[in-house]
Amino acid sequence: MNALYDIIGIPFGYLMQFINYLCKNYAVSIIVFTIVTKIIFLPVNYKTQKNAARMQLLNPKLEKLRKSFKNNPQRLQEEQQKLYIEEGINPMGSCLPAFIQMFLVFGVLDVVYKPITHILRISKSVRKQACEIAGVKSSDLRSELRIREKLAEAPEKFQNLGENFADRVNEFYDNFNVFGANLAKYPSLSPDTWNREAVILALIPFLAGLAQLLSSVYSQIRQKKMNPNLQGQGCMTAMMYLMPLLSIWFAFKVPAGIGFYWIWSALFSFVITFALNQYFTPERTEAINEKEKEKARIYAEKHPEKKTFMQRMMEQQELMNQQQNGGNNNQKSNKNDKISRSEMNKYNRDKIKEARRKMAEKYGDAYDDSDNED
């Protein structure tokens, strides 16, 4: 997992370094970096939202199928798959974009958590020595945050590190300010002195939770509007309040800069989600849906040998049904093996009579069923 963070974080690290070079303030750099990364993720968000909007159009048809085949789950699944193929929709289409976005978020988090690596470009060997002095594992995502904490407590322990480590790290974090508050410090509800900096730092976790709550409330309202009969509303409501509370709690456990990033990330995510929901009106979604259906039809005609995801799913389902039916036929055959002797004798007599009748017809002879009675 740490290797994943490192690999994906490299390109985002260079992006953040460039932004910080222009802004000269890490707090401002975080805001600009968040905006840029959200723009990078916009095509992925668009595709996810588009697929969700198209699925919404199918809800009346899907509900009708559920009512028609509520006692036949196998037939219901087959009819749903046929509908997806006709409409050119992959019900799993939102999964890949969401996975890609989650994959890229690893890189964003790596940059935010590791400014010593991505902004100051301190070599790996020096960072490793700093981790040993601080008593933290270099594989820990928050190792550089902990190094900063130990450096503030005992700066003399880091003075002999190469690349002017202590001075560069201190200078960097000293400029990590917003409205006079150093975001390298930890928020606290019981500071030594309640001054402007202490108030700003204490507010950051609550603002992070509020931003998370805003997104959660909007998402739930949207879900209820789109799916009024959706099950599990109670669980969703509990999660809506639980996640912001966890954000607040965790934001008090890390430097204020992390909570500061969460605030802007949640706000920009909300803005993008809201904008896309406003864009995908029923009329526009209907037009997009027709266009996508036509595109899928033309592609299928030009590439008949290539099967869509849903077609492969249907073939797989049909194969499973055949195997199951084959098993059922074998069971019936096994039941036939247990018929009585008299039934078996009657079955053999009928077979012999049928064979004699066909022979008589073949050679033009007369055939009388009574001749074959015992």
PDB file of C-alpha atoms in Angstrom, residues 186-194 198-199 201-206 248-249 252:
ATOM      1  CA  TYR A 186      -1.965  20.680  16.293  1.00  0.00           C
ATOM      2  CA  PRO A 187      -5.472  21.990  17.047  1.00  0.00           C
ATOM      3  CA  SER A 188      -6.476  21.917  20.699  1.00  0.00           C
ATOM      4  CA  LEU A 189      -9.531  22.704  22.812  1.00  0.00           C
ATOM      5  CA  SER A 190      -7.316  23.443  25.797  1.00  0.00           C
ATOM      6  CA  PRO A 191      -4.401  25.575  24.538  1.00  0.00           C
ATOM      7  CA  ASP A 192      -1.995  27.354  26.873  1.00  0.00           C
ATOM      8  CA  THR A 193      -3.410  30.689  25.698  1.00  0.00           C
ATOM      9  CA  TRP A 194      -6.588  31.469  23.802  1.00  0.00           C
ATOM     10  CA  ALA A 198      -5.454  29.020  18.987  1.00  0.00           C
ATOM     11  CA  VAL A 199      -8.997  29.934  17.930  1.00  0.00           C
ATOM     12  CA  LEU A 201      -6.571  26.060  14.892  1.00  0.00           C
ATOM     13  CA  ALA A 202      -9.486  24.899  17.062  1.00  0.00           C
ATOM     14  CA  LEU A 203     -12.012  25.911  14.410  1.00  0.00           C
ATOM     15  CA  ILE A 204     -10.363  23.929  11.594  1.00  0.00           C
ATOM     16  CA  PRO A 205     -11.544  20.441  12.755  1.00  0.00           C
ATOM     17  CA  PHE A 206     -15.113  21.713  13.179  1.00  0.00           C
ATOM     18  CA  ILE A 248     -13.663  16.276  13.640  1.00  0.00           C
ATOM     19  CA  TRP A 249     -12.132  13.768  16.038  1.00  0.00           C
ATOM     20  CA  PHE A 252      -7.596  17.046  16.300  1.00  0.00           C
TER      21      PHE A 252
END
